[in-house]
Coordinates of C-alpha atoms and ligand atoms in Angstrom, one line a residue:
M924 CA -31.1 -33.0 -11.5
N925 CA -28.8 -35.9 -10.5
R926 CA -25.9 -35.8 -13.2
D927 CA -23.4 -38.3 -11.8
G928 CA -25.2 -40.0 -9.1
G929 CA -23.8 -37.7 -6.5
E930 CA -25.7 -34.5 -6.7
T931 CA -28.0 -33.4 -3.8
V932 CA -29.9 -30.2 -3.5
D933 CA -31.4 -29.0 -0.3
S934 CA -35.1 -29.6 -0.2
E935 CA -35.9 -26.7 2.1
A936 CA -37.9 -23.9 0.8
E937 CA -35.3 -21.5 -0.8
A938 CA -35.1 -17.8 -0.1
P939 CA -34.6 -15.7 -3.4
A940 CA -31.3 -15.7 -4.9
I941 CA -29.5 -12.5 -4.9
F942 CA -26.9 -13.8 -7.4
E943 CA -26.8 -17.0 -9.5
V944 CA -24.7 -18.6 -12.1
R945 CA -26.7 -21.0 -13.9
A946 CA -25.6 -24.0 -16.1
I947 CA -22.3 -22.3 -16.9
S948 CA -19.9 -24.1 -19.4
K949 CA -16.4 -23.1 -20.3
V950 CA -13.8 -24.9 -22.5
F951 CA -10.0 -24.0 -22.9
G952 CA -8.4 -25.3 -25.9
G953 CA -10.3 -28.6 -25.6
I954 CA -10.2 -28.9 -21.7
V955 CA -13.5 -28.7 -20.1
A956 CA -13.1 -26.5 -17.1
L957 CA -16.8 -26.0 -16.3
D958 CA -19.7 -28.3 -17.4
E959 CA -23.1 -26.7 -16.7
A960 CA -21.9 -25.6 -13.3
N961 CA -24.4 -24.0 -11.0
L962 CA -24.0 -21.6 -7.8
R963 CA -27.0 -19.9 -6.1
L964 CA -26.4 -17.2 -3.4
E965 CA -28.8 -15.8 -1.0
A966 CA -28.2 -12.5 0.7
G967 CA -26.5 -12.9 4.1
E968 CA -24.7 -16.0 3.8
V969 CA -21.2 -17.3 3.5
H970 CA -21.1 -20.0 0.8
A971 CA -18.0 -22.3 0.6
L972 CA -17.1 -23.1 -2.9
I973 CA -14.9 -26.0 -2.8
G974 CA -13.2 -28.9 -4.9
E975 CA -10.0 -30.5 -5.9
N976 CA -7.2 -28.7 -7.7
G977 CA -8.5 -28.0 -11.2
A978 CA -12.1 -28.6 -10.3
G979 CA -13.2 -25.3 -11.8
K980 CA -13.5 -22.9 -8.7
S981 CA -11.4 -20.1 -10.2
T982 CA -12.9 -20.4 -13.5
L983 CA -16.4 -20.1 -12.0
I984 CA -15.4 -17.1 -10.2
N985 CA -13.6 -15.6 -13.3
I986 CA -17.0 -15.9 -15.1
A987 CA -19.0 -14.6 -12.4
T988 CA -16.9 -11.5 -12.1
G989 CA -16.7 -10.7 -15.8
V990 CA -13.2 -11.9 -16.3
Y991 CA -14.0 -14.5 -19.0
P992 CA -17.0 -14.7 -20.9
P993 CA -19.0 -18.1 -20.5
D994 CA -19.2 -20.5 -23.4
G995 CA -22.9 -21.2 -22.3
G996 CA -25.2 -20.6 -19.4
Q997 CA -26.2 -17.4 -17.5
V998 CA -24.9 -15.1 -14.7
I999 CA -28.1 -13.7 -12.9
L1000 CA -28.2 -10.8 -10.4
D1001 CA -31.6 -10.1 -8.7
E1002 CA -33.2 -12.6 -11.0
V1003 CA -32.1 -10.6 -14.0
P1004 CA -29.5 -12.2 -16.6
L1005 CA -26.4 -10.0 -17.0
E1006 CA -24.2 -9.4 -19.9
L1007 CA -20.9 -8.9 -18.1
G1008 CA -18.6 -7.1 -20.6
G1009 CA -15.7 -7.3 -18.3
P1010 CA -14.5 -7.0 -14.6
R1011 CA -15.4 -3.3 -14.5
S1012 CA -19.0 -4.1 -15.3
A1013 CA -19.2 -6.7 -12.5
A1014 CA -17.6 -4.2 -10.1
E1015 CA -20.3 -1.5 -11.1
R1016 CA -22.8 -3.9 -10.2
G1017 CA -21.5 -4.5 -6.7
I1018 CA -19.9 -7.7 -7.3
A1019 CA -16.3 -7.6 -5.9
V1020 CA -13.5 -10.3 -5.9
V1021 CA -10.1 -11.3 -4.3
H1022 CA -8.6 -13.5 -7.0
Q1023 CA -6.4 -16.5 -6.2
E1024 CA -3.3 -14.7 -7.8
R1025 CA -2.1 -11.4 -6.7
N1026 CA -3.3 -8.5 -8.8
L1027 CA -1.4 -5.3 -7.7
V1028 CA 0.5 -2.8 -9.5
G1029 CA 4.0 -3.1 -7.9
A1030 CA 5.0 0.5 -8.7
F1031 CA 1.9 2.1 -7.3
S1032 CA 1.3 2.9 -3.7
V1033 CA -0.6 0.9 -1.3
A1034 CA -3.4 3.5 -1.4
E1035 CA -3.4 3.8 -5.2
N1036 CA -3.8 -0.1 -5.4
L1037 CA -6.6 0.2 -2.9
F1038 CA -8.7 2.7 -4.8
L1039 CA -7.4 1.6 -8.2
G1040 CA -9.7 3.2 -11.0
N1041 CA -11.7 5.4 -8.5
Q1042 CA -9.0 7.4 -6.7
P1043 CA -10.4 10.6 -4.8
R1044 CA -9.8 13.4 -7.2
S1045 CA -9.9 17.3 -6.8
G1046 CA -10.2 19.2 -10.0
G1047 CA -9.3 16.2 -12.2
L1048 CA -6.2 15.6 -10.3
V1049 CA -5.6 12.6 -8.0
N1050 CA -5.7 14.0 -4.4
Y1051 CA -3.0 12.0 -2.7
R1052 CA -3.2 13.4 0.6
G1053 CA -7.0 12.7 0.7
M1054 CA -6.3 9.3 -0.7
F1055 CA -3.8 8.3 1.9
S1056 CA -6.0 9.4 4.7
E1057 CA -9.1 7.6 3.1
A1058 CA -6.9 4.4 2.8
R1059 CA -5.8 4.2 6.4
P1060 CA -9.1 3.0 8.0
W1061 CA -9.4 0.3 5.3
L1062 CA -5.9 -0.8 5.9
Q1063 CA -6.6 -0.7 9.7
E1064 CA -9.7 -3.0 9.3
V1065 CA -7.8 -5.8 7.8
G1066 CA -4.9 -5.3 10.2
L1067 CA -2.3 -4.2 7.5
N1068 CA 0.2 -2.1 9.3
V1069 CA 1.8 -0.3 6.6
D1070 CA 2.1 3.3 5.4
P1071 CA -0.4 4.1 2.5
S1072 CA 2.3 5.6 0.6
T1073 CA 4.5 2.3 0.6
E1074 CA 5.1 0.8 -2.9
A1075 CA 2.9 -2.4 -3.4
R1076 CA 6.2 -4.3 -4.4
Q1077 CA 7.6 -3.8 -0.9
L1078 CA 5.0 -5.8 0.7
S1079 CA 5.3 -9.6 1.6
P1080 CA 2.9 -12.0 0.0
G1081 CA 0.7 -12.0 3.1
Q1082 CA 0.5 -8.2 3.3
A1083 CA -0.2 -8.1 -0.5
Q1084 CA -3.1 -10.5 0.2
L1085 CA -4.5 -8.3 3.0
L1086 CA -4.3 -5.3 0.7
E1087 CA -6.5 -7.0 -2.1
I1088 CA -9.0 -8.0 0.7
A1089 CA -9.1 -4.6 1.8
R1090 CA -9.8 -3.3 -1.7
A1091 CA -12.6 -5.8 -2.1
L1092 CA -14.1 -4.5 1.3
S1093 CA -13.8 -0.9 0.4
A1094 CA -16.0 -1.6 -2.7
R1095 CA -19.1 -1.9 -0.4
C1096 CA -20.2 -4.8 -2.5
R1097 CA -23.3 -6.9 -2.4
V1098 CA -21.6 -10.0 -3.5
L1099 CA -18.1 -10.9 -2.6
F1100 CA -16.0 -13.6 -4.1
L1101 CA -12.8 -14.7 -2.2
D1102 CA -10.6 -17.2 -4.1
E1103 CA -8.3 -18.8 -1.4
P1104 CA -7.9 -15.5 0.6
T1105 CA -6.2 -17.2 3.5
S1106 CA -3.5 -18.9 1.5
S1107 CA -0.6 -16.5 2.6
I1108 CA -1.8 -14.9 5.6
S1109 CA -1.3 -16.0 9.2
E1110 CA -3.9 -17.8 11.3
T1111 CA -4.4 -14.7 13.4
D1112 CA -5.0 -12.5 10.4
S1113 CA -7.4 -15.4 9.1
E1114 CA -9.5 -15.2 12.3
H1115 CA -9.6 -11.6 12.0
L1116 CA -10.8 -11.8 8.3
F1117 CA -13.5 -14.2 9.4
A1118 CA -14.9 -11.7 12.0
I1119 CA -15.1 -9.1 9.3
L1120 CA -16.8 -11.5 6.9
R1121 CA -19.3 -12.5 9.6
E1122 CA -20.3 -8.9 10.1
L1123 CA -20.6 -8.2 6.3
R1124 CA -22.8 -11.4 6.1
D1125 CA -25.1 -10.2 8.9
R1126 CA -25.4 -7.0 7.1
G1127 CA -26.7 -9.0 4.1
T1128 CA -23.7 -9.3 1.8
A1129 CA -23.5 -12.8 -0.1
I1130 CA -20.0 -14.2 0.2
V1131 CA -18.4 -17.0 -1.7
F1132 CA -15.4 -18.4 0.1
V1133 CA -12.9 -20.8 -1.5
S1134 CA -10.4 -22.8 0.6
H1135 CA -8.8 -26.1 0.8
K1136 CA -8.7 -26.0 4.6
L1137 CA -12.0 -27.6 5.8
E1138 CA -11.6 -26.4 9.4
E1139 CA -11.8 -22.9 8.0
V1140 CA -15.0 -23.9 5.8
Y1141 CA -16.7 -25.4 8.7
G1142 CA -15.9 -22.5 11.0
L1143 CA -17.0 -19.8 8.7
C1144 CA -19.5 -21.0 6.1
D1145 CA -23.2 -21.6 6.3
R1146 CA -23.7 -23.8 3.0
V1147 CA -21.5 -25.4 0.6
T1148 CA -21.1 -26.2 -3.2
V1149 CA -18.7 -28.7 -4.3
L1150 CA -17.4 -29.1 -7.8
R1151 CA -15.7 -32.1 -9.4
D1152 CA -14.2 -31.8 -12.9
G1153 CA -16.3 -28.7 -13.6
R1154 CA -19.6 -30.3 -12.5
N1155 CA -21.7 -29.8 -9.3
V1156 CA -21.6 -32.8 -6.9
I1157 CA -23.1 -30.9 -4.0
T1158 CA -25.0 -27.7 -4.5
G1159 CA -25.9 -25.3 -1.9
R1160 CA -26.3 -27.7 1.2
R1161 CA -26.1 -26.5 4.8
L1162 CA -22.8 -27.3 6.1
A1163 CA -24.6 -28.3 9.5
D1164 CA -26.1 -31.2 7.7
I1165 CA -23.1 -32.7 6.0
S1166 CA -20.1 -34.5 7.5
R1167 CA -16.5 -33.7 6.6
A1168 CA -16.0 -37.4 5.2
D1169 CA -19.1 -36.8 2.9
I1170 CA -17.6 -33.8 1.6
V1171 CA -14.2 -35.3 1.0
R1172 CA -15.9 -38.2 -0.8
A1173 CA -17.8 -35.9 -2.9
M1174 CA -14.6 -34.0 -3.9
V1175 CA -12.5 -36.9 -4.8
G1176 CA -15.3 -39.1 -6.2
R1177 CA -13.9 -42.2 -4.1
E1178 CA -13.1 -43.2 -0.7
S1179 CA -10.0 -41.3 0.4
Q1180 CA -7.1 -43.7 -0.3
A1181 CA -4.4 -41.5 1.1
P1182 CA -1.8 -43.5 3.0
A1183 CA -2.1 -43.0 6.7
V1184 CA 1.1 -41.4 7.9
A1185 CA 2.3 -42.4 11.4
A1186 CA 2.4 -39.2 13.4
G1187 CA 5.5 -38.2 15.2
R1188 CA 7.4 -41.4 14.5
Q1189 CA 10.7 -41.6 16.4
S1190 CA 13.0 -42.4 13.7
E1191 CA 16.5 -44.0 14.0
A1192 CA 18.2 -40.9 13.4
G1193 CA 21.2 -41.6 11.2
A1194 CA 24.4 -39.5 10.5
A1195 CA 24.2 -35.7 10.5
R1196 CA 23.7 -34.8 6.8
L1197 CA 22.9 -31.1 7.1
K1198 CA 24.4 -28.9 10.1
L1199 CA 24.3 -25.3 11.1
E1200 CA 26.5 -24.1 13.7
G1201 CA 26.2 -20.5 14.9
L1202 CA 25.0 -19.3 11.5
A1203 CA 24.5 -15.8 10.7
T1204 CA 23.0 -14.3 7.5
E1205 CA 22.5 -11.0 5.8
Y1206 CA 18.8 -11.2 6.6
G1207 CA 19.8 -10.9 10.2
H1208 CA 19.7 -14.5 11.5
A1209 CA 21.9 -15.1 14.5
D1210 CA 23.5 -18.0 16.1
V1211 CA 21.3 -20.5 14.4
N1212 CA 22.2 -24.0 15.5
L1213 CA 20.4 -26.9 13.7
T1214 CA 21.2 -30.6 12.6
V1215 CA 19.1 -32.7 10.2
H1216 CA 20.1 -36.4 10.2
A1217 CA 19.6 -39.0 7.7
G1218 CA 16.2 -40.6 7.9
E1219 CA 14.5 -37.7 9.7
V1220 CA 11.9 -35.0 8.8
V1221 CA 12.6 -31.8 11.0
G1222 CA 9.9 -29.3 11.1
L1223 CA 10.8 -25.6 11.2
Y1224 CA 7.7 -23.7 12.7
G1225 CA 7.3 -20.0 13.3
L1226 CA 4.9 -17.1 12.7
V1227 CA 5.0 -15.3 9.3
G1228 CA 8.1 -13.2 9.3
A1229 CA 10.1 -15.4 11.7
G1230 CA 12.9 -15.9 9.3
R1231 CA 12.1 -19.4 8.1
T1232 CA 12.0 -18.8 4.3
E1233 CA 15.1 -16.5 4.4
L1234 CA 17.0 -19.3 6.3
A1235 CA 16.3 -21.8 3.5
R1236 CA 17.1 -19.2 0.8
S1237 CA 20.5 -18.6 2.4
L1238 CA 21.5 -22.1 2.5
V1239 CA 20.9 -22.5 -1.3
G1240 CA 22.8 -19.4 -2.0
L1241 CA 19.9 -16.9 -2.7
G1242 CA 21.0 -15.0 0.5
R1243 CA 24.5 -14.5 2.0
I1244 CA 25.9 -16.4 4.9
T1245 CA 27.8 -13.9 6.9
G1246 CA 28.8 -16.1 9.9
G1247 CA 29.1 -19.5 11.5
T1248 CA 29.4 -22.8 9.5
F1249 CA 27.0 -24.7 7.2
S1250 CA 28.3 -28.2 6.6
I1251 CA 26.9 -31.1 4.6
D1252 CA 27.9 -34.7 5.5
G1253 CA 30.7 -33.2 7.9
K1254 CA 32.4 -30.8 5.3
P1255 CA 31.7 -27.2 4.8
A1256 CA 29.2 -26.4 2.1
R1257 CA 29.8 -23.8 -0.5
I1258 CA 26.8 -23.2 -2.5
R1259 CA 26.3 -20.3 -4.8
N1260 CA 22.9 -20.9 -6.2
P1261 CA 20.1 -23.8 -6.0
Y1262 CA 21.5 -25.4 -9.1
D1263 CA 24.9 -25.7 -7.3
A1264 CA 23.0 -27.0 -4.3
L1265 CA 21.5 -29.7 -6.5
R1266 CA 24.7 -30.7 -8.5
K1267 CA 27.2 -30.6 -5.8
Y1268 CA 25.4 -31.7 -2.7
S1269 CA 22.2 -33.4 -3.9
L1270 CA 20.2 -30.7 -1.9
G1271 CA 17.0 -29.8 -3.3
Y1272 CA 14.8 -26.7 -2.4
V1273 CA 11.1 -26.4 -3.0
S1274 CA 10.3 -22.8 -2.9
E1275 CA 7.5 -21.1 -1.3
D1276 CA 7.2 -18.9 -4.3
R1277 CA 6.3 -21.3 -7.2
K1278 CA 5.8 -18.4 -9.7
G1279 CA 9.1 -16.5 -9.0
E1280 CA 11.6 -19.2 -8.7
G1281 CA 9.9 -22.6 -8.7
L1282 CA 8.6 -22.8 -12.3
I1283 CA 9.2 -21.6 -15.8
L1284 CA 5.4 -21.0 -16.5
S1285 CA 5.6 -20.9 -20.3
H1286 CA 7.3 -24.4 -20.4
S1287 CA 5.7 -27.8 -20.4
I1288 CA 5.2 -29.9 -17.3
S1289 CA 7.8 -32.4 -18.4
R1290 CA 10.3 -29.8 -18.9
N1291 CA 9.7 -28.3 -15.6
V1292 CA 9.7 -31.5 -13.7
G1293 CA 12.5 -33.0 -15.9
I1294 CA 14.9 -30.2 -15.4
T1295 CA 16.1 -31.6 -12.1
I1296 CA 16.5 -35.0 -13.6
W1297 CA 18.4 -34.4 -16.7
D1298 CA 21.6 -34.1 -15.1
R1299 CA 21.2 -37.4 -13.2
V1300 CA 20.3 -39.4 -16.4
G1301 CA 23.2 -37.7 -18.1
G1302 CA 21.5 -36.0 -20.9
S1303 CA 21.6 -32.4 -22.3
L1304 CA 18.5 -30.5 -22.6
G1305 CA 17.4 -32.1 -25.6
R1306 CA 14.8 -34.6 -27.2
V1307 CA 16.6 -37.8 -26.1
S1308 CA 16.8 -36.8 -22.4
E1309 CA 13.1 -35.6 -22.4
R1310 CA 12.1 -39.1 -23.7
V1311 CA 14.2 -40.7 -20.9
V1312 CA 12.7 -38.5 -18.1
R1313 CA 9.1 -38.9 -19.3
P1314 CA 8.2 -42.0 -17.4
A1315 CA 9.8 -40.6 -14.0
V1316 CA 7.7 -37.4 -14.5
M1317 CA 4.7 -39.3 -15.3
R1318 CA 5.0 -41.4 -11.9
Q1319 CA 5.1 -38.1 -10.1
A1320 CA 2.2 -36.6 -11.9
E1321 CA 0.0 -39.6 -11.2
S1322 CA 1.1 -39.9 -7.6
L1323 CA 0.2 -36.3 -6.9
R1324 CA -3.2 -36.7 -9.1
L1325 CA -2.2 -33.8 -11.3
K1326 CA -4.9 -32.6 -13.4
M1327 CA -3.5 -31.9 -16.8
S1328 CA -4.3 -32.6 -20.6
G1329 CA -0.9 -34.1 -20.9
L1330 CA 2.8 -33.7 -19.8
S1331 CA 3.3 -31.1 -22.7
Q1332 CA 0.8 -28.8 -21.4
A1333 CA 2.2 -25.5 -20.5
V1334 CA 2.3 -25.0 -16.6
S1335 CA 0.7 -21.5 -17.1
R1336 CA -2.5 -23.4 -18.2
L1337 CA -2.7 -25.3 -15.0
S1338 CA -4.9 -24.4 -12.0
G1339 CA -3.0 -22.7 -9.1
G1340 CA -2.8 -25.9 -7.0
N1341 CA -1.8 -27.9 -9.9
Q1342 CA 1.1 -25.5 -10.5
Q1343 CA 2.1 -26.0 -6.9
K1344 CA 2.0 -29.8 -7.5
V1345 CA 4.4 -29.5 -10.5
S1346 CA 6.9 -27.6 -8.3
L1347 CA 6.8 -30.3 -5.7
A1348 CA 6.9 -33.2 -8.4
K1349 CA 10.0 -31.5 -9.8
W1350 CA 12.0 -32.1 -6.5
L1351 CA 10.4 -35.3 -5.4
A1352 CA 11.4 -36.7 -8.8
A1353 CA 14.9 -35.3 -8.4
E1354 CA 15.5 -38.0 -5.7
T1355 CA 17.8 -35.6 -3.7
E1356 CA 19.6 -36.6 -0.5
I1357 CA 18.7 -33.6 1.4
L1358 CA 15.4 -31.7 0.8
L1359 CA 14.3 -28.2 2.1
L1360 CA 10.6 -28.0 1.7
D1361 CA 9.0 -24.5 2.1
E1362 CA 5.2 -24.6 2.6
P1363 CA 4.9 -27.6 0.2
T1364 CA 1.2 -27.9 0.5
V1365 CA -0.2 -24.4 0.4
G1366 CA -3.2 -24.4 -2.1
V1367 CA -2.9 -28.1 -2.5
D1368 CA -6.3 -29.9 -2.0
V1369 CA -7.1 -32.4 0.7
G1370 CA -6.4 -35.7 -1.1
A1371 CA -3.3 -34.5 -2.6
K1372 CA -2.1 -33.1 0.6
A1373 CA -2.2 -36.5 2.2
E1374 CA -0.3 -38.0 -1.0
V1375 CA 2.5 -35.5 -0.3
H1376 CA 2.9 -36.5 3.4
G1377 CA 3.0 -39.9 2.5
L1378 CA 5.7 -39.3 -0.1
V1379 CA 7.7 -37.0 2.1
R1380 CA 7.5 -39.7 5.0
G1381 CA 8.7 -42.3 2.5
L1382 CA 11.6 -40.3 1.5
A1383 CA 12.8 -40.0 5.0
D1384 CA 12.1 -43.8 5.7
Q1385 CA 14.5 -44.2 2.8
G1386 CA 17.2 -42.3 4.6
K1387 CA 17.0 -38.9 3.1
A1388 CA 17.2 -35.9 5.4
I1389 CA 14.2 -33.4 5.2
L1390 CA 13.8 -29.8 6.5
L1391 CA 10.1 -29.0 6.5
I1392 CA 9.1 -25.4 6.8
S1393 CA 5.4 -25.0 7.4
S1394 CA 2.8 -22.8 8.8
D1395 CA 0.4 -25.5 9.1
L1396 CA 0.8 -26.9 12.7
R1397 CA -1.2 -30.0 11.8
E1398 CA 1.1 -30.9 9.1
I1399 CA 4.3 -30.3 11.2
V1400 CA 2.8 -32.6 14.0
Q1401 CA 1.9 -35.2 11.3
L1402 CA 5.2 -35.2 9.5
A1403 CA 8.0 -34.1 11.8
D1404 CA 10.2 -36.1 14.0
R1405 CA 11.3 -33.0 15.8
V1406 CA 10.3 -29.4 15.6
I1407 CA 12.6 -26.5 15.9
V1408 CA 10.8 -23.2 16.7
M1409 CA 12.0 -19.9 15.1
G1410 CA 11.3 -16.4 15.7
N1411 CA 12.8 -13.0 15.1
F1412 CA 15.5 -14.7 13.0
R1413 CA 16.6 -17.1 16.0
I1414 CA 16.0 -20.5 17.2
L1415 CA 13.7 -20.2 20.1
G1416 CA 13.7 -23.9 21.0
E1417 CA 13.3 -27.5 20.1
I1418 CA 10.4 -30.0 20.7
Q1419 CA 10.2 -33.8 20.4
N1420 CA 7.1 -34.5 18.4
T1421 CA 5.0 -37.2 20.3
G1422 CA 2.3 -37.0 17.7
D1423 CA -0.2 -35.5 20.1
Y1424 CA -1.5 -32.4 18.5
T1425 CA -2.7 -30.7 21.6
S1426 CA 0.4 -31.0 23.7
V1427 CA 2.9 -30.5 20.8
S1428 CA 1.1 -27.3 19.6
K1429 CA 0.9 -26.0 23.2
A1430 CA 4.8 -26.4 23.6
I1431 CA 5.4 -24.8 20.3
M1432 CA 3.3 -21.8 21.1
E1433 CA 4.9 -21.5 24.5
R1434 CA 8.3 -21.2 22.8
I1435 CA 6.8 -18.4 20.5
T1436 CA 5.1 -16.5 23.0
G1437 CA 7.9 -16.9 25.6
A1438 CA 10.1 -14.9 23.2
P1439 CA 10.4 -11.1 23.3
S1440 CA 7.0 -9.8 21.6
V1441 CA 7.8 -7.9 18.4
N1442 CA 5.6 -6.5 15.7
P1443 CA 5.8 -9.3 12.9
T1444 CA 5.8 -6.9 10.1
S1445 CA 8.9 -5.0 11.5
L1446 CA 10.7 -8.6 11.4
Y1447 CA 10.5 -8.5 7.7
P1448 CA 13.7 -6.7 6.6
A1449 CA 13.6 -4.6 3.7
I1450 CA 16.0 -6.7 1.9
V1451 CA 13.5 -9.8 2.0
R1452 CA 10.8 -7.7 0.9
T1453 CA 12.7 -6.6 -2.1
A1454 CA 14.0 -10.4 -2.8
I1455 CA 10.4 -11.7 -3.0
S1456 CA 8.6 -8.9 -4.9
H1457 CA 7.9 -9.4 -8.5
G1458 CA 5.3 -6.9 -9.5
Ligands
LIG659 N1 -6.4 -20.0 -18.9 C1 -6.5 -21.3 -19.1 N2 -6.1 -21.9 -20.2 C2 -6.2 -23.1 -20.2 N3 -6.8 -23.9 -19.3 C3 -7.2 -23.5 -18.1 C4 -7.1 -21.9 -17.8 N4 -7.7 -21.7 -16.8 C5 -7.9 -22.8 -16.2 N5 -7.7 -24.0 -17.0 C6 -8.1 -25.3 -16.8 O1 -9.4 -25.3 -16.3 C7 -9.4 -26.3 -15.2 C8 -10.0 -25.7 -14.0 O2 -9.1 -24.7 -13.4 P1 -9.3 -23.8 -12.3 O3 -8.4 -22.8 -12.2 O4 -10.8 -23.2 -12.3 O5 -9.4 -24.8 -11.1 P2 -9.5 -24.6 -9.4 O6 -10.7 -25.4 -9.0 O7 -9.5 -23.1 -9.3 O8 -8.1 -25.2 -8.8 P3 -7.2 -24.8 -7.7 O9 -7.7 -25.4 -6.4 O10 -5.8 -25.5 -8.1 O11 -6.9 -23.2 -7.7 C9 -8.1 -26.9 -15.0 O12 -8.1 -28.1 -15.7 C10 -7.2 -25.9 -15.6 O13 -6.0 -26.5 -16.2
LIG660 MG1 -8.3 -21.8 -8.2

């Protein structure tokens, strides 16, 4: 089989497959998500499933785990074709999954979510005490330090992700699908997870691992399957035999044309545009001093729970400033909400939480992106303005390689990474003077990530002021002129970015570890947990 000139299959003698999806197709309202896609798993391997945003990875997982029925093709366990009536029938057969989007019942406790559907019972009633004590070892296993009786809605995004991982592990499965399991957890938690996965693999579990971080893929996985536009371009090849460049080429179907970004460029810093002096907030920030000049990208780095997102939220009125001064272009800024920030100060905020506050999922792409442009072109929220903004929206969609059926497609119908691209496009199209970017490339594929970096650098070169929050150290070193390190809701230091990853990351880590060591979960104040929870 060699469908579009790219497919290669390992020629080695194959061990029997424990699980297989064979020639699976799926169409959503005219959009082909999968076109005779294949995935073949052997016992005791970690298999990377990768591809650009919208390539069909999550759809394949949803079919393999009984969430959707396929339009064609077969799901095969132990060489026997399966009729999966739903997620439950997959679970009963030892097929477990951590989906890309969180799947917790907010009002239920951590322990109830962990054992959802099979809580320990005594005499027909749920035995809470038994359940809580059974939950503890699983939570410990993934490093989730919360009480089992905590309501799931109180968890931070990273904690929620760990809980779902614990749930999948507790299922004692034979086949385990993990769809971008590391998107919201820290590097330390990821390393911990990988250690557990290697152990499971060595005991014979077949694991499918989806990630846009190729370092993780190479560090963890044995073989790789690559999808492009719903088809296989690489099927089950050993990672040891394939280079990173070949994988990227297979994913994007061309040589990577992403603009090379000059790392750590020393910009001609212009006038101070955004300035914080002795800032304090209701979240617990104290004495935060920080300036972003015209024409520069300032990186804000810290561990999960350091207070970076909460700082950005406070600046756009989503949290209360309780002391110090916040000025824009030398004048005190008074901002009640993100809309106010945009209108009064041309300040844009790309939220980390695309579903909660970034996007209106039921609306079209053009409406979501256009919403920040309408004001600028002077229209009301009607048809005329939609026509005026369309070309601007289209430009952004093209530059980010948004995979869509058209601009009128509802955002809810896009793949996870493409939704993230829409929330970015919305603010890039707004052409604001000051931009706060919170984890702008989480879940975004390798090619688009480079595009985003080029666009952000380009904005700085035009004289815009950019504050970049990112947990991706490479991204920070690539984009920022200076790096501010935050920990425990305070500024721990500032580092000039020379562009040399090794020395800059070392300097950053020294600032972080030199700080009083505190348990990161205790740094997440209750108020933040409530603000970010939504089911
Ligand atoms: N429920 C749905 N309704 C309509 N279209 C859908 C639906 N789910 C997925 N699609 C479409 O199917 C295609 C594949 O999406 P999928 O979510 O499988 O991609 P993915 O590879 O997981 O991408 P990402 O890396 O962004 O998560 C996309 O074009 C997407 O828009
Ligand atoms: Mg996906």
